[in-house]
PDB file of C-alpha atoms in Angstrom:
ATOM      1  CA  UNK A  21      -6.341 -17.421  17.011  1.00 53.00           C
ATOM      2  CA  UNK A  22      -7.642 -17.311  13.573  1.00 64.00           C
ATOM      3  CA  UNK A  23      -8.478 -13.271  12.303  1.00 64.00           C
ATOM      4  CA  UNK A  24     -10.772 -12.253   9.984  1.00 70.00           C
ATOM      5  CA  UNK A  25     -10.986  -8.751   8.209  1.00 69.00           C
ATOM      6  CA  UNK A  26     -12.772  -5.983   9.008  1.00 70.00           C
ATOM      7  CA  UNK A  27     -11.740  -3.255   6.917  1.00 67.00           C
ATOM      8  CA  UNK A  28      -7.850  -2.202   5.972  1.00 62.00           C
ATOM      9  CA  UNK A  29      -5.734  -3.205   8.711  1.00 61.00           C
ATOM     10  CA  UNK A  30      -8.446  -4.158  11.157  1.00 66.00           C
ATOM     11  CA  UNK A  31      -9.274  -7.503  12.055  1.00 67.00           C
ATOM     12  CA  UNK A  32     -11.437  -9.984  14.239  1.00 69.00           C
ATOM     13  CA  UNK A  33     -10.769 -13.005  15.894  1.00 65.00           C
ATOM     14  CA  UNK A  34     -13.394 -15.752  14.580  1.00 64.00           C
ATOM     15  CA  UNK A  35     -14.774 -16.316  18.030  1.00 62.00           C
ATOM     16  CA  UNK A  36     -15.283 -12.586  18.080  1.00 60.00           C
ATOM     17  CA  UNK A  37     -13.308 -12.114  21.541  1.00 58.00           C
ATOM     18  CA  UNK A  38     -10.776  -9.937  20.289  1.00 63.00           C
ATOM     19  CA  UNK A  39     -10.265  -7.131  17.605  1.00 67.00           C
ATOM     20  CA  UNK A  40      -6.963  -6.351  16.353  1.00 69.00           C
ATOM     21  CA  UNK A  41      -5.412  -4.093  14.238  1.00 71.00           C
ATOM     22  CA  UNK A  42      -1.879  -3.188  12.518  1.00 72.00           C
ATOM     23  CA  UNK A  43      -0.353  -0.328  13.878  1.00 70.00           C
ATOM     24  CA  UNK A  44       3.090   1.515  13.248  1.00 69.00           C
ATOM     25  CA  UNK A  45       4.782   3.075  16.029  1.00 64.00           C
ATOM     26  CA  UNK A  46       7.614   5.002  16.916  1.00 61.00           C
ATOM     27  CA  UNK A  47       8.982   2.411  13.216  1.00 62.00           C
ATOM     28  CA  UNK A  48       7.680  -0.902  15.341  1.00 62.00           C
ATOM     29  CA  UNK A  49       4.630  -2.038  13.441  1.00 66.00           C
ATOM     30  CA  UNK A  50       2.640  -3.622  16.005  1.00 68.00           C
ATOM     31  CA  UNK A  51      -0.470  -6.045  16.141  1.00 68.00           C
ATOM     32  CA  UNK A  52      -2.838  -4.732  18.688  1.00 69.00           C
ATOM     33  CA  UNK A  53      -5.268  -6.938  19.892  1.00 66.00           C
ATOM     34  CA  UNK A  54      -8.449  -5.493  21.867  1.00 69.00           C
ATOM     35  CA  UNK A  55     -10.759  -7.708  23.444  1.00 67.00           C
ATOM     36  CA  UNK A  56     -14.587  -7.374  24.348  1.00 66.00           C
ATOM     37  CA  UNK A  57     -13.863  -6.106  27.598  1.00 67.00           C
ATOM     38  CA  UNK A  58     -11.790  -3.292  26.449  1.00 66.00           C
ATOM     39  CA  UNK A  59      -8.287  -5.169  27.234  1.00 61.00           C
ATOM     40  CA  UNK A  60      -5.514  -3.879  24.685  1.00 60.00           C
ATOM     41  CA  UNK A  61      -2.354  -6.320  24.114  1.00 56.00           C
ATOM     42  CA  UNK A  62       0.076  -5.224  22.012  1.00 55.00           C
ATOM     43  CA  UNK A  63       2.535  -7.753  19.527  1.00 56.00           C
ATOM     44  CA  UNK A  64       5.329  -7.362  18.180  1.00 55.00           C
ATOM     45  CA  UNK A  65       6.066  -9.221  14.766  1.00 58.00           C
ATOM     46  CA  UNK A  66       7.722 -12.251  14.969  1.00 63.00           C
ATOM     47  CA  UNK A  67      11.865 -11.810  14.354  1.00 67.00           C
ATOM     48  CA  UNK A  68      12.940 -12.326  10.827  1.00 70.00           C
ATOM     49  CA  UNK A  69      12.949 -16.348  10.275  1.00 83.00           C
ATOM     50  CA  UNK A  70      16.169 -18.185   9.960  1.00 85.00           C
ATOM     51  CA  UNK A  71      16.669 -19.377   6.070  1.00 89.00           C
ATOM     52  CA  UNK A  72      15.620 -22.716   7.219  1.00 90.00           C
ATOM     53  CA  UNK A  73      12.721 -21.485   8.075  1.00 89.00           C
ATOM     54  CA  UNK A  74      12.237 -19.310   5.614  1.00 93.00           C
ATOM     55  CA  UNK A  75      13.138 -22.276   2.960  1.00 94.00           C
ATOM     56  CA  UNK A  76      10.119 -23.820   3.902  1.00 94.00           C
ATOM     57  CA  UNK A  77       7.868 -21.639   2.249  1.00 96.00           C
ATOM     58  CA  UNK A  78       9.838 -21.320  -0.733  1.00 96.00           C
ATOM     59  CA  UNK A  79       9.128 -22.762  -3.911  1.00 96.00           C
ATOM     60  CA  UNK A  80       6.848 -22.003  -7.206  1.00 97.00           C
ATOM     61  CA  UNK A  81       2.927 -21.443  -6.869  1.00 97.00           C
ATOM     62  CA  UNK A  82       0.516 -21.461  -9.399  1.00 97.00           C
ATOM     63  CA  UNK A  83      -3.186 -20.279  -9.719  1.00 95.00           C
ATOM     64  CA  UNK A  84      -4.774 -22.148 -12.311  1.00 95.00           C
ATOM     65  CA  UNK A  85      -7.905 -19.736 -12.091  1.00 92.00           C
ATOM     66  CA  UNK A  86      -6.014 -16.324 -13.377  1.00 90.00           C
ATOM     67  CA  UNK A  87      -3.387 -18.813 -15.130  1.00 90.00           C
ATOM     68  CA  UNK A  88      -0.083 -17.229 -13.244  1.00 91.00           C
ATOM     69  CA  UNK A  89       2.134 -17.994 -10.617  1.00 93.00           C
ATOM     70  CA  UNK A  90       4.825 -16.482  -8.314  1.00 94.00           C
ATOM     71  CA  UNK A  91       8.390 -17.835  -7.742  1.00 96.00           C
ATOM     72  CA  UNK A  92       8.831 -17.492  -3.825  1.00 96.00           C
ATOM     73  CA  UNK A  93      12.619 -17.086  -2.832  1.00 96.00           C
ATOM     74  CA  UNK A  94      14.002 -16.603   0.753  1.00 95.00           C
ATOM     75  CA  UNK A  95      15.531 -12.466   1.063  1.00 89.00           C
ATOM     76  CA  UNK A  96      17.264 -10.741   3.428  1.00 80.00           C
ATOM     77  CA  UNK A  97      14.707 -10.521   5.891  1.00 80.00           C
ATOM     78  CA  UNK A  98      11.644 -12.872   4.812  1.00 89.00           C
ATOM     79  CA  UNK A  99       9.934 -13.710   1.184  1.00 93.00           C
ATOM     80  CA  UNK A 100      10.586 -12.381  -2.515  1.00 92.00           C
ATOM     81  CA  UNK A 101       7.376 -12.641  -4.486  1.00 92.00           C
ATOM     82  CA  UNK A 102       8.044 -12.401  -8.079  1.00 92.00           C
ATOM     83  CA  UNK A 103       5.564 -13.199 -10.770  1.00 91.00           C
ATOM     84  CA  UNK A 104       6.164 -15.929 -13.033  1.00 92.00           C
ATOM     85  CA  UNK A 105       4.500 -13.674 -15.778  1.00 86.00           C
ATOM     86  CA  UNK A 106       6.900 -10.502 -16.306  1.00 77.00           C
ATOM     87  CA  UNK A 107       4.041  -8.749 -17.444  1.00 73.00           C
ATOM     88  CA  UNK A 108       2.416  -8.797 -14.224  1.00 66.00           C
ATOM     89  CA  UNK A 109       5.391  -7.886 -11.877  1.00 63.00           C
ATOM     90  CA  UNK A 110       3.755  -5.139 -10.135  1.00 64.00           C
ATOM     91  CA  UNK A 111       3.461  -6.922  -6.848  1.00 64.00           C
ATOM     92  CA  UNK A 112       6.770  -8.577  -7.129  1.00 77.00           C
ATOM     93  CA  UNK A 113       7.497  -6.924  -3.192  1.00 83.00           C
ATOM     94  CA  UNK A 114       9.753  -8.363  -0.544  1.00 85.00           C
ATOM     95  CA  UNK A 115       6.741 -10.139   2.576  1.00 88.00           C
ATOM     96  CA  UNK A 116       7.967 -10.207   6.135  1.00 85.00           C
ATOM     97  CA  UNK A 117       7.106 -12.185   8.889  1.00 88.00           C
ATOM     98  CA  UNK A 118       4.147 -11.278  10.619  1.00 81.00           C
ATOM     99  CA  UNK A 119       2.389 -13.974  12.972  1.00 79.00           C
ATOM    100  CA  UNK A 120       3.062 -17.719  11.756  1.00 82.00           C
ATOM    101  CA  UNK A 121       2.278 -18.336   7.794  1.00 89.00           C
ATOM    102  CA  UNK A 122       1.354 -14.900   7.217  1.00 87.00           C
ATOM    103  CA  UNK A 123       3.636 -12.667   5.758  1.00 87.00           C
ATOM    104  CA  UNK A 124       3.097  -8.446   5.201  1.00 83.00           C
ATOM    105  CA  UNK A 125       4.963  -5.987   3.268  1.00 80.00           C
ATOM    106  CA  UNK A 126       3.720  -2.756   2.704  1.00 67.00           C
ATOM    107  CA  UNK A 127       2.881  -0.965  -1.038  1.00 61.00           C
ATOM    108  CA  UNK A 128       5.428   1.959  -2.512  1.00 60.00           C
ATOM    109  CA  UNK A 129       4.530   5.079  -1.017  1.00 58.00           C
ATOM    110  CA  UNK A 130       2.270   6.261  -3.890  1.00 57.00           C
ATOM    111  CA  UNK A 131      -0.068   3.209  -3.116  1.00 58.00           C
ATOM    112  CA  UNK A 132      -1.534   3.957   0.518  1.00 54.00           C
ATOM    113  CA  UNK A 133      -2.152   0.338   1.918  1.00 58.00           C
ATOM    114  CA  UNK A 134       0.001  -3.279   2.593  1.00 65.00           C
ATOM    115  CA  UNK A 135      -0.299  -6.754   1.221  1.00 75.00           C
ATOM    116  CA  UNK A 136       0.011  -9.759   3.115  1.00 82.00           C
ATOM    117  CA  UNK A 137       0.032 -13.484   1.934  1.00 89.00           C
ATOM    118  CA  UNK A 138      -1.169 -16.419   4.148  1.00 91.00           C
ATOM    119  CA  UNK A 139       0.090 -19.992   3.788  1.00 94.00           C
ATOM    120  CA  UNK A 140      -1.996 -22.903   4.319  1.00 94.00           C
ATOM    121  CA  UNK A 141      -1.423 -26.058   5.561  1.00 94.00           C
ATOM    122  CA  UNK A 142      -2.727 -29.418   5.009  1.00 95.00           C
ATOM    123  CA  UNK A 143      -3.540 -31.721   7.691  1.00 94.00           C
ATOM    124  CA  UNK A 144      -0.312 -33.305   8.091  1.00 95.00           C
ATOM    125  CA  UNK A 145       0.911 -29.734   8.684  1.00 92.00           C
ATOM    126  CA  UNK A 146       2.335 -29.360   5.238  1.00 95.00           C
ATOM    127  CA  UNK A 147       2.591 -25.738   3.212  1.00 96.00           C
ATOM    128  CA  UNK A 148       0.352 -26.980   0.179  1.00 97.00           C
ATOM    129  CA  UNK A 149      -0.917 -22.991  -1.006  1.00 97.00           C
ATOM    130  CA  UNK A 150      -1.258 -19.496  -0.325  1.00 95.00           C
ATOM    131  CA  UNK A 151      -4.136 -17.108  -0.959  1.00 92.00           C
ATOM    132  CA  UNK A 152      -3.461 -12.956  -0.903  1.00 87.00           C
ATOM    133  CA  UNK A 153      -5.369 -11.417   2.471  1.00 78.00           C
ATOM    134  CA  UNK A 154      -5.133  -7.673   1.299  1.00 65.00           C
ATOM    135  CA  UNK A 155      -8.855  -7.365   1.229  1.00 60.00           C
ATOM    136  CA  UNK A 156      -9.203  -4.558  -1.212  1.00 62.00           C
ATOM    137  CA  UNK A 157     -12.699  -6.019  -2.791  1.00 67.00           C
ATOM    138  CA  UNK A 158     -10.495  -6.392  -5.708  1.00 71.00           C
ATOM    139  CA  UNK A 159     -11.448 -10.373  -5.206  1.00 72.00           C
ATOM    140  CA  UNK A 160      -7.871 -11.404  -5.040  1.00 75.00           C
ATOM    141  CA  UNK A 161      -8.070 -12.848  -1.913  1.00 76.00           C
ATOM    142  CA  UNK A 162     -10.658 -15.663  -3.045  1.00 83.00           C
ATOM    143  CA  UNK A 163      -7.591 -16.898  -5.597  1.00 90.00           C
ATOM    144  CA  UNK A 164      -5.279 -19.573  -4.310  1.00 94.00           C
ATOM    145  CA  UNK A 165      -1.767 -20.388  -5.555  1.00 96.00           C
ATOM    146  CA  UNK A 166      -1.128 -23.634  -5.238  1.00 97.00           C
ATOM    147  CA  UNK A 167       2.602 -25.445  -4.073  1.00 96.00           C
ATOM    148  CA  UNK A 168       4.035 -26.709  -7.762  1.00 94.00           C
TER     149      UNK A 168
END
């Protein structure tokens, strides 16, 4: 099921069967997925990876567009972003898991949203980028960071 965004935190499948959104509840922050019909199904994340798992996304990416990269290194319980640049380390944040190659964490409490990263894949199934999916019309989401 691939999603695309609605607005922050909402989502639709590409087939347009199914809405979902993020949702927090009771601490569990859920994906809820609604379909056409009215059907709700709720998901859990996935459980933190192992650090095998984990190790495969982790390596340097660069964007040769905004000339800057991020240094992606396997934490406690999923991904440490950290900007290559140290003058642009303001979204050097810790990603979970979410739902495979996408990864969320959410913004300090003075900023009232979440990131989340996707990774792509090539055809032989291969991590060879990842692109931001915040969605905040700030365009960062059209910028991809590719595996160095």
């Amino acid at each position: 099921m691939e999603l695309t965004p609605l607005q922050e935190r909402c989502f639709k499948e590409r087939g347009e069967s199914f809405r979902g959104e993020i949702t927090q509840e009771s601490g569990e922050i859920r994906l809820s997925l609604i379909s056409d019909g009215g059907m709700k199904q709720l998901l859990s994340f996935i459980e933190p990876l192992s650090i095998d798992k984990l190790s495969e996304y982790a390596r340097r990416y660069y964007c040769r567009d905004i000339d800057t990269g991020y240094d992606l290194s396997v934490a406690e319980r999923g991904l440490l972003l950290r900007n290559i640049n140290p003058h642009r380390d303001g979204m050097n944040f810790q990603y979970r898991p979410a739902i495979k190659d996408i990864f969320y964490t959410f913004a300090p409490l003075y900023i009232a949203c979440y990131f989340s990263v996707e990774f792509l894949r090539n055809h032989n199934n291969i991590i060879e980028a990842f692109i931001f999916r915040d969605y905040d019309k700030d365009g960062r989401e059209y910028l991809r960071f590719l595996k160095v």
